[in-house]
mmCIF file of C-alpha atoms and ligand atoms in Angstrom:
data_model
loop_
_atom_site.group_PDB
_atom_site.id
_atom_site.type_symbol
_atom_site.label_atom_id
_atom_site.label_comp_id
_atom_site.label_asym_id
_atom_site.label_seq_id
_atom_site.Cartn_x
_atom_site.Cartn_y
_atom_site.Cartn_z
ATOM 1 C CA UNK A 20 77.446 128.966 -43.478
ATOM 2 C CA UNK A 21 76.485 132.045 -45.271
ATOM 3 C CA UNK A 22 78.444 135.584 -45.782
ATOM 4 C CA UNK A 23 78.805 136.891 -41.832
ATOM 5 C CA UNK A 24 78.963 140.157 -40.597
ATOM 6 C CA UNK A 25 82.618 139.340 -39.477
ATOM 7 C CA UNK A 26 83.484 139.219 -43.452
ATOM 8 C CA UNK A 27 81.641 142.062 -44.464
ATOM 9 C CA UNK A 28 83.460 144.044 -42.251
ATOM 10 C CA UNK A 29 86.717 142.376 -42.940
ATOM 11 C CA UNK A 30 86.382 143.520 -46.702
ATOM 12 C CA UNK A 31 85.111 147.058 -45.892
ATOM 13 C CA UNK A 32 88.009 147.355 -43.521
ATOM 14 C CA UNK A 33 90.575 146.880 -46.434
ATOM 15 C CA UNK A 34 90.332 150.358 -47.910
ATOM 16 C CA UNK A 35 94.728 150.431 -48.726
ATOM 17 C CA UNK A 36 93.973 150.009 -51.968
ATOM 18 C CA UNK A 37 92.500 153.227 -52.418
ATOM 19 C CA UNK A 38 95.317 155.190 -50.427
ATOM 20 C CA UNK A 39 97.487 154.132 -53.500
ATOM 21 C CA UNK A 40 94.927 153.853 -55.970
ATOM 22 C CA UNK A 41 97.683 154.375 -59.299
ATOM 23 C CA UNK A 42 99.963 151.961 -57.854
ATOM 24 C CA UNK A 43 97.787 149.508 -56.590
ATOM 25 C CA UNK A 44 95.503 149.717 -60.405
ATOM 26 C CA UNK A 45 99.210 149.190 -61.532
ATOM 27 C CA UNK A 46 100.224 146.097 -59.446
ATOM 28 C CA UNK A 47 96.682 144.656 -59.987
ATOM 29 C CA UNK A 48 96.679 144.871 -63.863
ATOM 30 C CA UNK A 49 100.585 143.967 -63.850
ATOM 31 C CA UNK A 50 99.740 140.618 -61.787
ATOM 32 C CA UNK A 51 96.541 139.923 -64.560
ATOM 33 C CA UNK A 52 99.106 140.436 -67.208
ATOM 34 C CA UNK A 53 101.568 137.708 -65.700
ATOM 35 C CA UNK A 54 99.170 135.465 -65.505
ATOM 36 C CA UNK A 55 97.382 135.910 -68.791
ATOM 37 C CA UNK A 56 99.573 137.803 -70.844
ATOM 38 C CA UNK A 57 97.573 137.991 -73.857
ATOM 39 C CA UNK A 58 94.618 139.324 -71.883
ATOM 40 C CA UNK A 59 96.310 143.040 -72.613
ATOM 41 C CA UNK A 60 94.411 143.054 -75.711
ATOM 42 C CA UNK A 61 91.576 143.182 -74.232
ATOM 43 C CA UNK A 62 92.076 146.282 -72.174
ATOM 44 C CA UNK A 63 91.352 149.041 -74.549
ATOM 45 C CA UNK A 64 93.247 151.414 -72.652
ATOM 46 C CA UNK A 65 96.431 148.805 -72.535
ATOM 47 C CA UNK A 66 96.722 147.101 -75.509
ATOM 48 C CA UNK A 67 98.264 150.172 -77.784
ATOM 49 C CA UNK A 68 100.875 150.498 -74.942
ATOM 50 C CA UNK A 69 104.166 149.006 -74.107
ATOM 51 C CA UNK A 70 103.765 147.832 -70.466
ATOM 52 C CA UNK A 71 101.015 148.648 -67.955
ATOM 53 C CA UNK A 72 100.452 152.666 -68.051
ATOM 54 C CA UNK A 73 98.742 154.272 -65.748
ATOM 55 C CA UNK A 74 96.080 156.259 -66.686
ATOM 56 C CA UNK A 75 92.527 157.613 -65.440
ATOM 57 C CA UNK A 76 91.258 154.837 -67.368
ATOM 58 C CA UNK A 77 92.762 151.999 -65.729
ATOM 59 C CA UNK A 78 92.458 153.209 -62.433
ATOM 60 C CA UNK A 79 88.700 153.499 -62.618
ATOM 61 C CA UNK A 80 88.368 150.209 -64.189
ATOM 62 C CA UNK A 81 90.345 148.860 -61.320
ATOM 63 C CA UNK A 82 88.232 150.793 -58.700
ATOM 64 C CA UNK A 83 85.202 149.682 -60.220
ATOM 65 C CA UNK A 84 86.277 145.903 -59.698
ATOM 66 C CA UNK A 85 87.269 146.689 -55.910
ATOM 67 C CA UNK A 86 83.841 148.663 -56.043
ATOM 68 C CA UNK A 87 81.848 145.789 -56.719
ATOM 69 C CA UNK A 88 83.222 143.026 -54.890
ATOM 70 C CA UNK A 89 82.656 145.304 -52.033
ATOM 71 C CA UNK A 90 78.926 145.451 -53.163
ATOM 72 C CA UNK A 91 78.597 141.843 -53.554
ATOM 73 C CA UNK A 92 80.051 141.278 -49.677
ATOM 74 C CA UNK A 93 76.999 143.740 -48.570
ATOM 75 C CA UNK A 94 74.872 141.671 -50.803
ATOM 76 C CA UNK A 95 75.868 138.698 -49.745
ATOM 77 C CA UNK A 96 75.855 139.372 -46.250
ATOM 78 C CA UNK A 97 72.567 140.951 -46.207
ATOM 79 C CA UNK A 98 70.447 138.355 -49.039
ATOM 80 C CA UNK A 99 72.852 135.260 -49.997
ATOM 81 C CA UNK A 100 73.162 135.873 -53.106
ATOM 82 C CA UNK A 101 74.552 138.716 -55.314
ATOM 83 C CA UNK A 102 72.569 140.725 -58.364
ATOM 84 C CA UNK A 103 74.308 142.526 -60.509
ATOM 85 C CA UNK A 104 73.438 146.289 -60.411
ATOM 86 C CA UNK A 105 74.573 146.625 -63.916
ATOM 87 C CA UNK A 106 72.800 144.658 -66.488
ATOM 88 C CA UNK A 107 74.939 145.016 -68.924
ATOM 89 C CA UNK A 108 78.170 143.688 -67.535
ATOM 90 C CA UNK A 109 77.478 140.375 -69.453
ATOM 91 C CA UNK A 110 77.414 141.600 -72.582
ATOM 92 C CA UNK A 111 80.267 144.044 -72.030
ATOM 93 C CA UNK A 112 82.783 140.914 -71.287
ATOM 94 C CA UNK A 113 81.212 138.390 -73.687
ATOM 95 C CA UNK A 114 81.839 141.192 -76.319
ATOM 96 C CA UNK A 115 85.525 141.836 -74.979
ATOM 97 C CA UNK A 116 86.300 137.995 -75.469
ATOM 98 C CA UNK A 117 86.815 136.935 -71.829
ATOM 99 C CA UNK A 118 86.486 133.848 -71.001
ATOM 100 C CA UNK A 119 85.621 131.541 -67.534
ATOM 101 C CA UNK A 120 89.125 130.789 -67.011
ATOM 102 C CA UNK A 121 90.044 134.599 -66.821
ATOM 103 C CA UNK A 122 87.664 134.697 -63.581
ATOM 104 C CA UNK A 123 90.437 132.714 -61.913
ATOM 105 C CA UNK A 124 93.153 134.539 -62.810
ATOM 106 C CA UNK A 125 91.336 138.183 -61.944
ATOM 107 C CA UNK A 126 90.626 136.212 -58.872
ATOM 108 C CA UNK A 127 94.455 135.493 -58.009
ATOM 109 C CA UNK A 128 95.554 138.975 -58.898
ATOM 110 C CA UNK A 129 92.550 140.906 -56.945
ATOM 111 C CA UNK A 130 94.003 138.197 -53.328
ATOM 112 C CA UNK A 131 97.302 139.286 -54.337
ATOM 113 C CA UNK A 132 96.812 142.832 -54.399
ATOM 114 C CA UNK A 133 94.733 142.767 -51.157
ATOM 115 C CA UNK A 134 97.544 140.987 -49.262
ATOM 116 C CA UNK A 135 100.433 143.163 -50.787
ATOM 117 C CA UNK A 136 98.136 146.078 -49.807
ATOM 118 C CA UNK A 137 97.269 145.086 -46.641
ATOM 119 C CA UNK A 138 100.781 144.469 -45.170
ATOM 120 C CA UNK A 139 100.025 143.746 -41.684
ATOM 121 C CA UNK A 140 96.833 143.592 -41.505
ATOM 122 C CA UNK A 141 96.633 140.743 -43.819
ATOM 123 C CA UNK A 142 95.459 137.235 -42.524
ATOM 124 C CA UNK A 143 93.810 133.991 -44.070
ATOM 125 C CA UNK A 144 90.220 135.264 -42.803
ATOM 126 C CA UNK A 145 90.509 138.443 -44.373
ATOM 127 C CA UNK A 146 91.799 136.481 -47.333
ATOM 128 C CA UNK A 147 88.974 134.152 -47.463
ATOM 129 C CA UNK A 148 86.094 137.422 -46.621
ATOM 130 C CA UNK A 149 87.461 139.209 -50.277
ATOM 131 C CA UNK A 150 87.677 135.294 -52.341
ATOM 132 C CA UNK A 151 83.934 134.671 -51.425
ATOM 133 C CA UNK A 152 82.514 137.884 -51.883
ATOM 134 C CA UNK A 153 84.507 137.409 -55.543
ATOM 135 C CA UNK A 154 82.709 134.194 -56.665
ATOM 136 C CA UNK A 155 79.521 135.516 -55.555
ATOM 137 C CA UNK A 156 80.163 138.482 -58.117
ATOM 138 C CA UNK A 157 81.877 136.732 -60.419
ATOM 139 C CA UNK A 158 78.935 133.586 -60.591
ATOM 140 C CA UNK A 159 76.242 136.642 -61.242
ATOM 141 C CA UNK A 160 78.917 137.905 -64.128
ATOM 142 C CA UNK A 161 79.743 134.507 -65.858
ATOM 143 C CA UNK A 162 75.947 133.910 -65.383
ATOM 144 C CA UNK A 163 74.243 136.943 -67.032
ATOM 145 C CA UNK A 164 77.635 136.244 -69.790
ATOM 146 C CA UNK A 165 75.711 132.943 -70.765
ATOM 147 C CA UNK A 166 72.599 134.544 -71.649
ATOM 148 C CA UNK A 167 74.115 137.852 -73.196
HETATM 149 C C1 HEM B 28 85.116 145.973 -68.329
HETATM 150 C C2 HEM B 28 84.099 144.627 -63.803
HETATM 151 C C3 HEM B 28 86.053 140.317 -64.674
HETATM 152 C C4 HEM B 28 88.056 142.139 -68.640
HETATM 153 C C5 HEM B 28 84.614 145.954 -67.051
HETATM 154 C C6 HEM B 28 83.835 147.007 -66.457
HETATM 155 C C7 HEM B 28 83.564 146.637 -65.189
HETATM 156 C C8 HEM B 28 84.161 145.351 -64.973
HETATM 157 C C9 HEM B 28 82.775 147.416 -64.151
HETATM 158 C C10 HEM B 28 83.448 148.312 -67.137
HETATM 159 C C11 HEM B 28 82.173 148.141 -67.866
HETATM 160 C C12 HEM B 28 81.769 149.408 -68.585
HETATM 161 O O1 HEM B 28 82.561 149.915 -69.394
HETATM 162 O O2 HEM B 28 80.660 149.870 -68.337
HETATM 163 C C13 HEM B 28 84.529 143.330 -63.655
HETATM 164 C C14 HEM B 28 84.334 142.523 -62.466
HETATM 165 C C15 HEM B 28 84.865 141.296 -62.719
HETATM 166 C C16 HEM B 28 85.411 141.350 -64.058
HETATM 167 C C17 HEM B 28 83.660 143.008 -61.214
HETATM 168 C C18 HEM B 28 84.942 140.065 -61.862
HETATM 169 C C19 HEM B 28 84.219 139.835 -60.795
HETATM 170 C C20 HEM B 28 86.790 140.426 -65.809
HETATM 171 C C21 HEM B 28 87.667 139.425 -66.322
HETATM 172 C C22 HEM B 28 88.273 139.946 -67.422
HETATM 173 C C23 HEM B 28 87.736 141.280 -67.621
HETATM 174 C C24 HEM B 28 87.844 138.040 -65.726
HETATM 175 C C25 HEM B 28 89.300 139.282 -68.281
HETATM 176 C C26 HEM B 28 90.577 139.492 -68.135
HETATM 177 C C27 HEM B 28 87.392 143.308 -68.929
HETATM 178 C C28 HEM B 28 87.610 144.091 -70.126
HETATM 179 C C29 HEM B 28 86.764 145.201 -70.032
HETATM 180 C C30 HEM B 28 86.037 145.071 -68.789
HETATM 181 C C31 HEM B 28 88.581 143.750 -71.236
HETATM 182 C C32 HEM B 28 86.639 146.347 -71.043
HETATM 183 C C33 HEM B 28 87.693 147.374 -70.722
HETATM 184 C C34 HEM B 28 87.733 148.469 -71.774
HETATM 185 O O3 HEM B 28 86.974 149.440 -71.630
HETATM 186 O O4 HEM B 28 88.501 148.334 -72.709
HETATM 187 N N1 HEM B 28 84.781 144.970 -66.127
HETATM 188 N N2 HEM B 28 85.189 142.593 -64.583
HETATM 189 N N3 HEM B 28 86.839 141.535 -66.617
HETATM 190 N N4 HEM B 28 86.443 143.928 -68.150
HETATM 191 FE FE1 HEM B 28 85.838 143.262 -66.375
HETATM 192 C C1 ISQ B 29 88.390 143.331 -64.984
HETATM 193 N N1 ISQ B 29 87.473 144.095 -65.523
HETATM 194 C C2 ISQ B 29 87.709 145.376 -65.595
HETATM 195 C C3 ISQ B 29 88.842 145.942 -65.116
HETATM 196 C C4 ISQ B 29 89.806 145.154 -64.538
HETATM 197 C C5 ISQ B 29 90.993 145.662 -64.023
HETATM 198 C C6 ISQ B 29 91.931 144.850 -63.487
HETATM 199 C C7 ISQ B 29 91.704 143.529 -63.422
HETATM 200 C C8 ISQ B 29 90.534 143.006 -63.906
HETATM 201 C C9 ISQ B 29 89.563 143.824 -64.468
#
């Protein structure tokens, strides 16, 4: 069954994350971090400080990410598949060192921010809407990475 109408709307109707855009960039980057603790090098804007800081930076890095996956629910939705608007996010994360396993782990801490975000509105279908329209993005992403 392809993207539905039901999930695009589902991940559109999410929009928490923006009312608390610093902490929510926080708790996002913080769960990352947990997961993949040496991925703070990688941040240009993190790795020179002690913990996560916010800072414009960070929060339109992590708006960006939200951003996109919100694109790639329209795309899907609308064409099956997802192309990636910029051409050079490839090269930009082959050249930052990430790797395919860091997909997973941005994957976890994006569901976890949705549901901490979401409160009550939370539920598995909403879940489900934001983790597919994810791996669409993040297949386009690993895929342009290989031929960066
Ligand atoms: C940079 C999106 C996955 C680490 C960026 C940028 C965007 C972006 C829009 C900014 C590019 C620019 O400067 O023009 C995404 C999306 C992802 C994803 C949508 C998944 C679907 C990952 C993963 C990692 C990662 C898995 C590894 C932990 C980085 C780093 C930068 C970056 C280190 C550079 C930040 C800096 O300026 O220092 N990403 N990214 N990204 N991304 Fe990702
Ligand atoms: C991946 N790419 C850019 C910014 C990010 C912020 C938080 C988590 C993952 C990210």
């Amino acid at each position: 069954m392809g993207f539905t109408d039901k999930q695009e709307a589902l991940v559109n109707s999410s929009s928490e994350f923006k009312q608390n855009l610093p902490g929510y960039s926080i708790l996002f980057y913080t769960i990352v971090l947990e997961k993949a603790p040496a991925a703070k090098g990688l941040f240009s804007f993190l790795k020179d400080t002690a913990g996560v800081e916010d800072s414009p930076k960070l929060q339109a890095h992590a708006e960006q990410v939200f951003g996109l996956v919100r694109d790639s629910a329209a795309q899907l939705r609308t064409k099956g598949e997802v192309v990636l608007g910029n051409a050079t996010l490839g090269a930009i994360h082959v050249q930052k060192g990430v790797t395919n396993p860091h997909f997973v782990v941005v994957k976890e801490a994006l569901l976890q921010t949705i549901k901490k975000a979401s409160g009550n509105n939370w539920s598995e279908e909403l879940n489900t809407a934001w983790e597919v329209a994810y791996d669409g993005l993040a297949t386009a992403i690993k895929k342009a990475m290989k031929t960066a």
